[in-house]
Coordinates of C-alpha atoms and ligand atoms in Angstrom, one line a residue:
M1 CA 0.0 0.0 0.0
C2 CA 1.1 3.6 -0.5
G3 CA 3.7 5.1 1.8
I4 CA 4.2 8.7 2.8
I5 CA 7.2 10.6 4.1
G6 CA 7.8 14.3 4.8
Y7 CA 10.8 16.1 6.1
N8 CA 11.5 19.6 7.4
G9 CA 14.8 20.2 9.0
I10 CA 18.5 21.2 8.6
R11 CA 19.8 18.2 6.7
Q12 CA 19.7 17.3 3.0
A13 CA 16.0 16.4 2.5
T14 CA 16.5 14.2 -0.6
N15 CA 18.8 11.8 1.2
I16 CA 16.3 11.4 4.1
L17 CA 13.2 11.1 1.8
I18 CA 14.8 8.4 -0.4
D19 CA 16.2 6.5 2.6
S20 CA 12.8 6.6 4.3
L21 CA 10.9 5.6 1.2
K22 CA 13.2 2.6 0.9
R23 CA 12.1 1.6 4.4
L24 CA 8.5 1.7 3.2
E25 CA 9.1 -0.6 0.2
Y26 CA 7.8 -3.5 2.2
R27 CA 4.3 -2.0 2.0
G28 CA 4.3 -2.7 -1.7
Y29 CA 4.3 -0.1 -4.5
D30 CA 4.5 0.4 -8.2
S31 CA 5.8 4.0 -8.5
A32 CA 7.7 6.5 -6.3
G33 CA 8.4 10.2 -6.2
I34 CA 9.6 13.2 -4.2
A35 CA 9.0 16.9 -4.2
V36 CA 11.5 19.3 -2.7
L37 CA 12.0 23.0 -2.3
N38 CA 15.1 23.8 -4.3
N39 CA 16.1 27.4 -4.4
K40 CA 12.6 28.8 -3.8
A41 CA 10.9 26.5 -6.4
I42 CA 9.2 23.1 -5.8
E43 CA 10.8 20.4 -7.9
V44 CA 9.2 17.0 -8.5
Y45 CA 11.0 13.8 -9.4
K46 CA 8.8 10.7 -9.8
D47 CA 8.4 7.7 -12.0
K48 CA 7.0 4.2 -12.3
G49 CA 9.3 1.5 -10.9
R50 CA 11.7 1.1 -8.0
I51 CA 13.0 3.7 -5.7
I52 CA 16.5 2.8 -6.5
E53 CA 15.9 3.9 -10.1
L54 CA 14.4 7.2 -8.9
E55 CA 17.4 7.8 -6.8
R56 CA 19.8 7.0 -9.7
D57 CA 18.1 9.6 -11.9
L58 CA 18.1 12.5 -9.3
P59 CA 20.2 15.5 -10.1
E60 CA 22.3 17.4 -7.4
I61 CA 19.7 19.1 -5.2
I62 CA 20.2 21.4 -2.2
S63 CA 17.0 21.3 -0.1
T64 CA 16.0 20.9 3.6
V65 CA 12.3 20.3 3.1
G66 CA 10.3 17.9 1.0
I67 CA 7.7 15.1 0.7
G68 CA 7.9 11.6 -0.8
H69 CA 5.6 8.8 -1.7
T70 CA 5.4 5.2 -2.8
R71 CA 2.2 4.5 -4.8
W72 CA 0.2 1.3 -5.1
A73 CA -2.3 2.0 -7.9
T74 CA -5.9 2.5 -7.0
H75 CA -7.0 5.3 -9.4
G76 CA -5.3 5.0 -12.8
K77 CA -2.4 2.9 -14.1
P78 CA 1.0 2.7 -12.5
N79 CA 2.9 5.3 -14.6
K80 CA 4.8 8.5 -14.2
A81 CA 1.8 10.8 -14.7
N82 CA -0.1 9.1 -11.9
A83 CA 2.8 8.8 -9.5
H84 CA 2.8 11.2 -6.6
P85 CA 3.6 14.0 -5.7
H86 CA 0.9 15.8 -7.7
T87 CA 1.2 19.5 -8.1
S88 CA -0.9 22.5 -8.8
G89 CA 1.0 25.8 -9.1
D90 CA 3.4 25.9 -6.1
I91 CA 1.6 23.2 -4.2
A92 CA 2.7 19.6 -4.1
V93 CA 0.7 16.8 -2.5
V94 CA 1.2 13.1 -1.6
H95 CA -1.9 11.1 -0.6
N96 CA -2.9 7.7 0.7
G97 CA -6.6 6.7 0.5
I98 CA -9.4 7.4 -1.9
I99 CA -11.3 10.7 -2.6
E100 CA -14.8 9.4 -3.2
N101 CA -16.3 12.7 -4.7
Y102 CA -13.3 13.1 -7.1
E103 CA -15.4 13.1 -10.3
H104 CA -17.5 15.9 -9.0
L105 CA -14.4 17.9 -7.8
R106 CA -12.7 17.3 -11.1
D107 CA -15.7 18.8 -13.0
R108 CA -15.8 21.7 -10.7
L109 CA -12.1 22.4 -10.9
T110 CA -12.0 22.0 -14.6
Q111 CA -14.7 24.7 -14.9
L112 CA -12.5 26.9 -12.8
G113 CA -9.7 26.5 -15.4
Y114 CA -7.5 23.8 -13.7
V115 CA -6.0 21.3 -16.2
F116 CA -5.7 17.7 -15.1
V117 CA -2.6 15.7 -16.2
S118 CA -3.2 12.5 -14.4
E119 CA -6.0 9.9 -13.8
T120 CA -5.7 10.2 -10.0
D121 CA -8.1 11.4 -7.4
T122 CA -5.1 13.1 -5.6
E123 CA -4.6 15.6 -8.4
A124 CA -8.0 17.1 -7.6
L125 CA -6.9 17.6 -4.0
A126 CA -3.7 19.4 -5.2
H127 CA -5.9 21.8 -7.3
L128 CA -8.4 22.3 -4.6
I129 CA -5.7 23.3 -2.1
N130 CA -4.3 25.7 -4.8
H131 CA -7.7 27.1 -5.3
Y132 CA -8.1 28.0 -1.6
Y133 CA -4.5 29.1 -1.1
R134 CA -4.1 32.7 0.2
N135 CA -0.5 32.7 1.7
N136 CA -1.5 30.2 4.5
L137 CA -1.1 26.5 3.6
M138 CA -2.9 25.2 6.6
D139 CA -6.0 27.3 5.9
A140 CA -6.0 26.1 2.3
V141 CA -5.6 22.5 3.3
V142 CA -8.5 22.7 5.9
S143 CA -10.8 24.3 3.3
A144 CA -10.0 21.7 0.8
L145 CA -10.5 18.8 3.2
N146 CA -13.9 20.2 4.1
D147 CA -14.8 19.7 0.5
I148 CA -13.7 16.1 0.1
K149 CA -15.4 12.8 0.9
G150 CA -13.3 9.8 1.4
S151 CA -10.2 8.7 3.2
Y152 CA -6.8 10.4 3.3
A153 CA -3.4 10.7 4.8
I154 CA -1.7 13.6 3.1
A155 CA 1.5 15.6 3.2
V156 CA 1.4 19.0 1.4
L157 CA 4.4 21.2 0.5
C158 CA 4.2 24.8 -0.5
G159 CA 7.5 26.8 -0.3
S160 CA 9.0 25.8 3.0
E161 CA 5.5 25.2 4.6
L162 CA 4.8 21.5 5.3
V163 CA 1.3 20.3 6.4
A164 CA 0.0 16.8 7.1
A165 CA -3.6 15.6 7.8
R166 CA -5.4 12.3 8.1
K167 CA -8.8 10.6 8.0
D168 CA -9.2 6.8 7.9
S169 CA -5.6 6.3 6.8
P170 CA -2.6 6.1 9.1
L171 CA -0.1 8.9 9.6
I172 CA 2.4 9.8 12.2
I173 CA 4.6 12.7 13.1
G174 CA 8.3 12.2 14.1
I175 CA 9.8 14.7 16.5
G176 CA 13.6 15.3 16.1
D177 CA 16.2 17.9 17.0
N178 CA 15.8 20.9 14.6
E179 CA 14.0 18.5 12.3
N180 CA 10.6 16.9 12.1
F181 CA 9.1 14.2 10.0
I182 CA 5.8 12.9 8.6
A183 CA 5.4 9.2 7.8
S184 CA 2.7 6.6 7.1
D185 CA 4.6 4.0 9.2
I186 CA 7.1 4.0 12.0
P187 CA 10.0 2.0 10.4
A188 CA 10.3 4.8 7.7
I189 CA 11.7 7.3 10.3
L190 CA 12.8 5.1 13.2
K191 CA 16.4 5.7 12.1
Y192 CA 16.0 9.4 12.8
T193 CA 13.7 9.5 15.8
R194 CA 11.8 7.4 18.4
N195 CA 9.5 10.2 19.4
I196 CA 6.2 9.8 17.6
I197 CA 2.8 11.5 17.6
Y198 CA -0.1 9.5 16.2
L199 CA -2.3 11.8 14.2
D200 CA -6.0 11.1 14.7
D201 CA -8.7 11.4 12.2
M202 CA -9.5 15.0 11.1
E203 CA -6.3 16.4 12.6
V204 CA -3.9 18.6 10.8
A205 CA -0.2 19.1 11.6
C206 CA 2.0 22.1 10.6
V207 CA 5.5 20.8 10.6
T208 CA 8.5 23.2 10.7
P209 CA 12.1 22.3 11.6
D210 CA 11.7 23.3 15.2
C211 CA 8.0 22.9 15.9
V212 CA 5.0 20.7 15.3
S213 CA 1.6 22.3 15.9
I214 CA -1.5 20.1 15.6
F215 CA -5.0 21.4 15.0
D216 CA -8.5 19.9 14.7
I217 CA -10.4 20.4 11.5
N218 CA -11.9 23.6 13.0
K219 CA -8.3 25.0 13.4
R220 CA -8.4 24.7 17.2
Q221 CA -4.9 23.8 18.4
I222 CA -4.7 20.6 20.3
E223 CA -2.2 19.0 22.7
K224 CA -0.9 15.5 21.7
T225 CA 1.1 12.9 23.5
V226 CA 4.5 12.1 22.3
N227 CA 5.1 8.4 22.4
T228 CA 8.5 6.7 22.6
I229 CA 9.0 3.7 20.4
D230 CA 10.8 1.0 22.2
W231 CA 11.5 -1.4 19.4
D232 CA 14.7 -1.2 17.3
L233 CA 15.1 -0.6 13.6
E234 CA 17.1 -3.8 13.6
A235 CA 13.9 -5.6 14.6
A236 CA 12.4 -4.2 11.4
E237 CA 15.3 -5.4 9.2
K238 CA 16.2 -8.9 8.1
S239 CA 18.9 -9.9 10.7
G240 CA 20.7 -12.2 8.3
Y241 CA 17.8 -14.1 6.9
D242 CA 17.3 -14.2 3.1
H243 CA 13.8 -12.8 3.5
F244 CA 11.7 -11.0 6.1
M245 CA 9.2 -13.8 5.8
L246 CA 11.8 -16.4 6.9
K247 CA 12.9 -14.2 9.7
E248 CA 9.4 -13.7 10.9
I249 CA 8.6 -17.4 10.7
H250 CA 11.6 -17.8 13.0
E251 CA 10.4 -15.1 15.3
Q252 CA 7.2 -17.0 16.1
P253 CA 8.3 -18.7 19.3
R254 CA 9.2 -15.3 20.7
A255 CA 6.0 -13.7 19.3
L256 CA 3.8 -16.4 20.9
H257 CA 5.7 -16.0 24.1
E258 CA 5.0 -12.3 24.1
T259 CA 1.4 -12.9 23.3
F260 CA 1.0 -15.0 26.4
A261 CA 3.3 -13.0 28.7
G262 CA 1.6 -11.7 31.8
R263 CA -1.7 -13.1 30.6
I264 CA -1.6 -16.6 31.9
S265 CA -0.8 -18.4 35.1
E266 CA -0.9 -22.1 34.5
L267 CA -0.6 -23.0 38.2
E268 CA -3.8 -21.2 39.1
G269 CA -5.5 -21.7 35.7
N270 CA -5.9 -17.9 35.4
I271 CA -6.1 -15.8 32.3
T272 CA -6.1 -12.0 32.4
F273 CA -6.3 -9.3 29.7
D274 CA -5.6 -5.7 30.4
G275 CA -7.7 -4.1 27.7
L276 CA -10.8 -6.4 27.7
N277 CA -13.2 -4.0 29.4
L278 CA -15.9 -6.7 29.7
T279 CA -17.3 -7.7 33.1
E280 CA -17.6 -11.4 33.9
E281 CA -21.4 -11.0 33.9
E282 CA -21.3 -9.4 30.4
I283 CA -19.2 -12.3 29.1
R284 CA -21.6 -14.8 30.6
S285 CA -24.5 -13.1 28.8
I286 CA -23.0 -13.4 25.3
S287 CA -25.1 -15.7 23.2
R288 CA -23.6 -15.1 19.8
I289 CA -20.3 -13.8 18.6
S290 CA -19.5 -12.4 15.1
I291 CA -15.9 -12.4 14.0
I292 CA -14.9 -10.1 11.1
A293 CA -11.6 -10.1 9.3
C294 CA -9.9 -10.5 5.9
G295 CA -7.4 -12.8 4.3
T296 CA -5.1 -14.5 6.8
S297 CA -6.8 -12.8 9.7
F298 CA -10.1 -14.4 8.5
N299 CA -8.4 -17.8 8.7
A300 CA -7.4 -17.0 12.3
G301 CA -11.0 -16.0 12.8
L302 CA -12.3 -19.3 11.4
L303 CA -10.0 -21.2 13.9
G304 CA -11.5 -18.9 16.5
K305 CA -14.9 -20.1 15.6
Y306 CA -13.9 -23.7 16.2
L307 CA -12.2 -22.8 19.4
F308 CA -15.1 -20.7 20.8
E309 CA -17.7 -23.2 19.9
Y310 CA -15.7 -26.0 21.4
M311 CA -14.7 -24.2 24.6
T312 CA -17.7 -22.0 25.3
H313 CA -20.7 -23.5 23.3
I314 CA -21.4 -19.9 22.1
H315 CA -22.5 -19.8 18.5
V316 CA -19.9 -18.0 16.3
D317 CA -20.3 -16.5 12.8
V318 CA -17.1 -15.7 11.0
E319 CA -17.6 -13.2 8.2
I320 CA -15.3 -11.9 5.5
A321 CA -15.3 -8.2 6.4
S322 CA -16.0 -6.9 2.9
E323 CA -19.2 -9.1 2.8
F324 CA -20.3 -8.6 6.3
R325 CA -21.1 -4.9 5.6
Y326 CA -23.8 -5.9 3.2
A327 CA -25.5 -8.6 5.3
H328 CA -29.1 -8.0 6.2
S329 CA -29.2 -9.6 9.7
S330 CA -27.8 -8.2 12.9
P331 CA -24.5 -9.5 14.2
G332 CA -23.9 -11.2 17.5
S333 CA -23.8 -9.2 20.7
L334 CA -20.0 -9.3 20.7
V335 CA -18.2 -8.5 17.4
I336 CA -14.5 -9.4 17.2
A337 CA -12.5 -7.6 14.5
I338 CA -9.2 -9.3 13.7
S339 CA -6.6 -7.3 11.8
Q340 CA -2.8 -7.4 12.1
S341 CA -2.4 -3.9 10.8
G342 CA -5.4 -2.4 12.4
E343 CA -5.9 -0.4 9.3
T344 CA -7.7 -2.7 6.8
A345 CA -10.4 -0.6 5.3
D346 CA -12.8 -3.5 4.8
T347 CA -12.5 -4.6 8.4
L348 CA -12.9 -1.0 9.6
A349 CA -16.0 -0.5 7.5
A350 CA -17.5 -3.8 8.8
L351 CA -16.7 -2.7 12.3
R352 CA -18.5 0.6 11.9
E353 CA -21.5 -1.3 10.5
A354 CA -21.5 -3.6 13.6
K355 CA -21.3 -0.6 15.8
S356 CA -24.4 0.8 14.2
F357 CA -26.3 -2.2 15.6
G358 CA -25.1 -1.3 19.1
C359 CA -22.9 -4.4 19.5
R360 CA -19.9 -4.6 21.9
T361 CA -16.7 -4.5 19.8
L362 CA -13.3 -6.0 20.5
A363 CA -10.2 -5.7 18.3
I364 CA -7.4 -8.2 18.1
T365 CA -4.5 -6.4 16.4
N366 CA -0.7 -6.0 16.4
V367 CA -0.4 -2.3 15.9
V368 CA -0.7 0.0 18.9
G369 CA -2.4 3.2 18.1
S370 CA -3.8 1.9 14.8
T371 CA -7.2 3.2 13.6
I372 CA -9.1 0.1 14.6
T373 CA -7.9 0.4 18.2
R374 CA -9.4 3.8 18.5
E375 CA -12.8 2.7 17.3
V376 CA -13.6 -0.3 19.5
D377 CA -14.7 -0.8 23.1
S378 CA -11.8 -3.2 23.9
V379 CA -8.4 -4.1 22.3
I380 CA -6.2 -7.1 22.8
Y381 CA -2.8 -6.6 21.3
T382 CA -1.1 -9.6 19.7
R383 CA 2.4 -8.3 20.5
S384 CA 4.1 -10.0 17.6
G385 CA 6.5 -7.1 16.9
P386 CA 6.7 -5.4 13.5
E387 CA 6.0 -7.7 10.5
I388 CA 7.5 -6.6 7.2
G389 CA 6.9 -9.5 4.9
V390 CA 3.7 -9.0 3.0
A391 CA 2.6 -12.5 3.7
A392 CA 1.5 -12.6 7.3
T393 CA 3.1 -15.3 9.5
K394 CA 3.9 -14.4 13.1
T395 CA 1.0 -12.0 13.3
F396 CA -1.3 -14.9 12.3
L397 CA 0.1 -17.2 15.0
S398 CA -0.2 -14.5 17.6
Q399 CA -3.8 -13.8 16.6
V400 CA -4.4 -17.5 17.1
G401 CA -2.6 -17.3 20.5
V402 CA -5.0 -14.6 21.6
L403 CA -8.0 -16.6 20.4
Y404 CA -6.9 -19.6 22.5
L405 CA -6.7 -17.5 25.6
L406 CA -9.9 -15.6 24.9
S407 CA -12.0 -18.8 24.2
L408 CA -10.5 -20.5 27.3
Y409 CA -11.3 -17.5 29.4
F410 CA -14.9 -17.3 28.1
G411 CA -15.2 -21.1 28.5
K412 CA -14.2 -20.9 32.1
L413 CA -16.7 -18.1 32.9
K414 CA -19.4 -20.0 31.0
G415 CA -18.6 -23.1 33.1
I416 CA -17.9 -25.2 30.0
I417 CA -14.3 -25.9 30.7
S418 CA -13.2 -27.1 34.2
S419 CA -10.3 -25.4 36.1
D420 CA -8.2 -28.6 35.8
R421 CA -8.7 -28.7 32.0
I422 CA -7.7 -25.1 31.7
K423 CA -4.5 -25.6 33.7
L424 CA -3.6 -28.5 31.4
M425 CA -4.3 -26.4 28.3
L426 CA -2.3 -23.5 29.6
V427 CA 0.7 -25.8 30.3
S428 CA 0.4 -27.1 26.7
L429 CA 0.1 -23.6 25.3
K430 CA 3.2 -22.5 27.1
K431 CA 5.1 -25.5 25.6
L432 CA 4.2 -24.4 22.0
S433 CA 7.1 -22.0 21.6
A434 CA 9.7 -24.7 22.3
Q435 CA 7.8 -27.1 20.0
I436 CA 7.8 -24.5 17.2
R437 CA 11.6 -24.2 17.7
R438 CA 11.9 -28.0 17.1
I439 CA 10.1 -27.7 13.8
L440 CA 12.3 -24.8 12.8
D441 CA 15.4 -26.8 13.7
D442 CA 14.3 -29.5 11.3
K443 CA 13.3 -27.1 8.6
E444 CA 15.7 -28.7 6.1
S445 CA 13.3 -31.7 5.8
I446 CA 10.5 -29.3 4.9
R447 CA 12.7 -27.5 2.4
Y448 CA 13.6 -30.9 0.8
C449 CA 9.9 -31.8 0.4
A450 CA 8.9 -28.3 -0.8
E451 CA 11.6 -28.3 -3.5
A452 CA 10.3 -31.7 -4.8
F453 CA 6.8 -30.2 -5.3
A454 CA 7.9 -26.7 -6.4
P455 CA 7.2 -27.4 -10.2
A456 CA 3.5 -28.2 -9.5
N457 CA 0.8 -26.1 -11.1
D458 CA -1.9 -26.9 -8.6
V459 CA -1.7 -27.9 -4.9
F460 CA -4.5 -28.8 -2.5
F461 CA -4.4 -28.4 1.3
I462 CA -6.9 -30.4 3.2
G463 CA -7.9 -30.6 6.9
R464 CA -10.9 -31.2 9.1
T465 CA -12.3 -29.2 12.1
F466 CA -9.5 -27.3 13.8
N467 CA -7.1 -28.1 10.9
Y468 CA -9.4 -26.8 8.2
P469 CA -8.5 -23.1 8.8
I470 CA -4.8 -24.1 8.5
A471 CA -5.6 -25.8 5.2
L472 CA -7.0 -22.5 4.0
E473 CA -4.0 -20.6 5.4
G474 CA -1.5 -23.0 3.8
A475 CA -3.2 -22.5 0.4
L476 CA -3.3 -18.7 0.9
K477 CA 0.4 -18.6 1.8
L478 CA 1.4 -20.8 -1.2
K479 CA -0.6 -18.9 -3.8
E480 CA 0.4 -15.4 -2.6
I481 CA 4.2 -16.0 -2.5
S482 CA 4.8 -18.8 -5.1
Y483 CA 2.0 -17.9 -7.6
I484 CA 1.0 -21.6 -7.7
H485 CA -2.7 -22.2 -7.8
A486 CA -3.7 -23.6 -4.4
E487 CA -6.9 -24.5 -2.8
G488 CA -7.7 -25.1 0.9
Y489 CA -10.5 -27.5 1.5
A490 CA -12.4 -29.2 4.4
A491 CA -11.2 -32.7 3.6
G492 CA -14.8 -34.1 3.8
E493 CA -15.9 -31.7 1.1
L494 CA -13.5 -32.9 -1.6
K495 CA -15.8 -35.7 -2.8
H496 CA -18.5 -33.1 -3.4
G497 CA -16.7 -31.6 -6.4
P498 CA -13.0 -30.8 -6.2
L499 CA -12.1 -34.4 -6.3
A500 CA -12.6 -34.1 -10.1
L501 CA -9.4 -32.0 -10.2
I502 CA -7.2 -34.5 -8.3
A503 CA -4.8 -36.4 -10.4
N504 CA -1.2 -37.7 -10.3
N505 CA 0.2 -34.2 -10.9
T506 CA -1.9 -32.5 -8.0
P507 CA 0.1 -32.7 -4.8
V508 CA -2.2 -32.7 -1.7
V509 CA -0.9 -31.5 1.7
A510 CA -3.1 -33.3 4.3
I511 CA -3.1 -31.9 7.8
A512 CA -3.6 -35.1 9.7
T513 CA -2.7 -34.6 13.3
R514 CA -4.4 -37.1 15.7
G515 CA -7.8 -36.2 17.0
P516 CA -11.4 -37.5 17.3
I517 CA -11.9 -37.7 13.5
Y518 CA -8.5 -38.8 12.5
D519 CA -9.9 -42.0 10.9
K520 CA -12.2 -39.9 8.8
M521 CA -9.2 -37.8 7.7
V522 CA -7.4 -41.0 6.8
N523 CA -10.4 -42.0 4.6
N524 CA -10.2 -38.6 2.8
I525 CA -6.4 -39.2 2.2
K526 CA -7.3 -42.6 0.7
E527 CA -9.8 -40.9 -1.6
V528 CA -7.0 -38.7 -3.1
K529 CA -4.5 -41.5 -3.1
A530 CA -6.9 -43.5 -5.2
R531 CA -6.7 -40.7 -7.8
E532 CA -2.9 -41.1 -7.6
A533 CA -2.2 -37.7 -6.1
P534 CA 1.1 -37.4 -4.3
V535 CA 0.2 -36.8 -0.6
I536 CA 2.3 -35.0 2.0
A537 CA 0.9 -35.5 5.5
I538 CA 1.5 -33.2 8.4
A539 CA 1.3 -35.7 11.3
D540 CA 2.0 -36.2 15.0
E541 CA 5.6 -37.4 15.7
K542 CA 4.1 -40.5 17.5
D543 CA 1.8 -41.5 14.6
S544 CA 3.2 -44.7 13.2
E545 CA 0.2 -45.4 11.0
I546 CA 0.1 -42.5 8.6
E547 CA 3.1 -43.4 6.5
K548 CA 1.1 -46.4 5.1
Y549 CA -1.2 -44.0 3.3
V550 CA 0.9 -41.1 2.1
D551 CA 4.1 -40.4 0.1
T552 CA 5.8 -38.0 2.6
V553 CA 5.3 -37.3 6.3
I554 CA 6.3 -34.1 8.0
R555 CA 6.2 -34.6 11.7
V556 CA 5.1 -32.1 14.3
P557 CA 5.6 -32.5 18.1
S558 CA 2.8 -34.1 20.0
T559 CA 0.4 -31.7 21.7
E560 CA -3.4 -31.5 22.4
Y561 CA -5.4 -31.9 19.2
V562 CA -6.9 -28.4 19.6
L563 CA -3.5 -26.9 19.8
S564 CA -1.9 -28.8 17.0
P565 CA -3.0 -26.2 14.4
V566 CA -0.3 -23.9 15.8
L567 CA 2.4 -26.4 14.9
S568 CA 0.9 -27.3 11.5
T569 CA 0.8 -23.6 10.6
V570 CA 4.6 -23.4 10.9
V571 CA 4.9 -26.3 8.6
V572 CA 2.7 -24.9 5.9
Q573 CA 4.4 -21.5 6.2
L574 CA 7.9 -23.1 5.7
F575 CA 6.6 -25.3 2.9
S576 CA 5.2 -22.3 1.0
Y577 CA 8.3 -20.3 1.7
Y578 CA 10.7 -23.0 0.2
V579 CA 8.4 -23.6 -2.8
A580 CA 8.4 -19.9 -3.5
K581 CA 12.2 -19.7 -3.0
S582 CA 12.8 -22.6 -5.3
R583 CA 10.7 -20.8 -7.9
K584 CA 12.7 -17.6 -7.3
C585 CA 9.7 -15.5 -6.5
P586 CA 10.0 -12.1 -4.8
I587 CA 8.8 -13.5 -1.5
D588 CA 8.6 -10.4 0.7
Q589 CA 6.8 -8.3 -1.9
P590 CA 4.5 -10.6 -4.0
R591 CA 3.1 -9.0 -7.1
N592 CA -0.2 -7.1 -6.7
L593 CA -0.2 -7.4 -2.9
A594 CA 0.3 -4.9 -0.1
K595 CA 0.9 -5.2 3.6
S596 CA -1.8 -2.9 4.7
V597 CA -4.9 -2.7 2.5
T598 CA -6.4 0.7 3.3
V599 CA -8.9 0.8 0.4
E600 CA -12.3 -1.1 0.3
Ligands
F6R701 C1 -1.9 -12.6 3.7 C2 -2.2 -11.4 4.3 C3 -3.5 -10.7 4.0 C4 -4.0 -10.0 5.3 C5 -5.3 -9.2 5.0 C6 -5.9 -8.6 6.2 O1 -0.7 -13.1 4.1 O2 -1.4 -10.9 5.1 O3 -4.5 -11.7 3.6 O4 -4.3 -11.0 6.3 O5 -5.1 -8.2 4.0 O6 -4.9 -7.7 6.8 P1 -5.0 -7.3 8.3 O7 -4.8 -8.5 9.1 O8 -4.0 -6.3 8.5 O9 -6.4 -6.7 8.5

């Protein structure tokens, strides 16, 4: 998704803008550009393609103030004309989000004599600010924002004036010594400062080298807290791994540990959350839960459904957020929104819809201060640390970790799960980190297996009950990073159609950890074997039976059946990673995808 950077200080602005834009590459982009004040005039350099190419073509520039952008096309093709910044007279603008009344604004501004040179909605904003400009940039920006409908995070440059604003799209202000920053994401500026102000919706910031003043949309000045970021830039870099994805897969034992830290006490069988804001009585009265999420977070939500229904007997609906919004029945009394970024537009829109029904809302997210956290009644942070790879890995596992704790906690209050059972589950949960390390230590066997199947055109992942969401997640990971067509199926559903596609060139990854319906899973494996499909089973290390039915077995340590999805997840992640690596795919930045999807 698009990235924004702004700088006003005493150093060379171009160096800082380019360096910061490179740190935003992980968000995914198709063009990049900067605008700087060079000798009293705004100069713009932008093009389709990589930042490194933009940097190579830059002339010598002396400037201490500027803005920059990485664009992921939403309005118009990825090309030079559509790349940001967009200009109108002396005004330059970079923008994330979508201006919904852009057609109307375009007509209005064209009648006023403005000439459009791009297909973007952002250009209308540049002209609108120019239209209102009377020697005060903030006034012009506020007037323009009052005319637009939609979402935005913007940085606007006019002479040495630098202004930022946001609505429904993330933006932060970095506070330095004689220099200040604007950015859409913390890693972009962490090298320069740890002191961050989170801009809220409808706030406008005027950024000079020695001062940041923040106003509401009525131009009333407001005081904001300066937050200190306590994680390192190194944590946002690769630490010697070939890809962020592999690094983040290896960070999962730590991430899960952090997710559980301070929240469980296995001796007493206690689970506590700081941000839950729900009384025990309120939890006992919940009769239906709706989970809303997208993509990988949806898969975590689906596992959440199985967990809640098993541990609490509460009925749970899991909805794809972009569909939920258009449903015609009311959601459950508790709505749980799952989003690693906390910025996904579809999830936010669904959440707002749920709120209109008066439901209690709870967010499970990784990003402190993200938009979602400011719109819900309660937040549980996953504490995975920054995730740079576009394909979610550790954030997924931490979401799942929270869902285990939450469903156990609700199950205890509802009287469905006994104290003794909870204690045992908590002990097993705590062991998971060490068990994941064992899988990681043996990753070469997974690599070996993945390389053998890397030439496949189609791969199926199958599982039942708690393993079904992991089949979906395995298929999603494989398709997004290796570009192989992959399907995740509930294994019992294959015979109702997809079995027609199974043949000797269709590898099937069967998640077959031991559990109450293991025998049925084995029957499903036999169905695909009968069609000569090569089958890779993910199975318990103590299962001596499975090798009779499959071609390859990848073992996971023994744990409770309901917890085994955590371990199978690590296997499907590594499998997908090594297939993609073998196919030489750009693993951390798959084509057409973005880390944070802030458009509906
Ligand atoms: C896939 C992936 C996406 C996200 C989805 C929702 O690896 O990362 O499918 O899960 O875009 O994003 P969040 O969780 O930020 O709401």
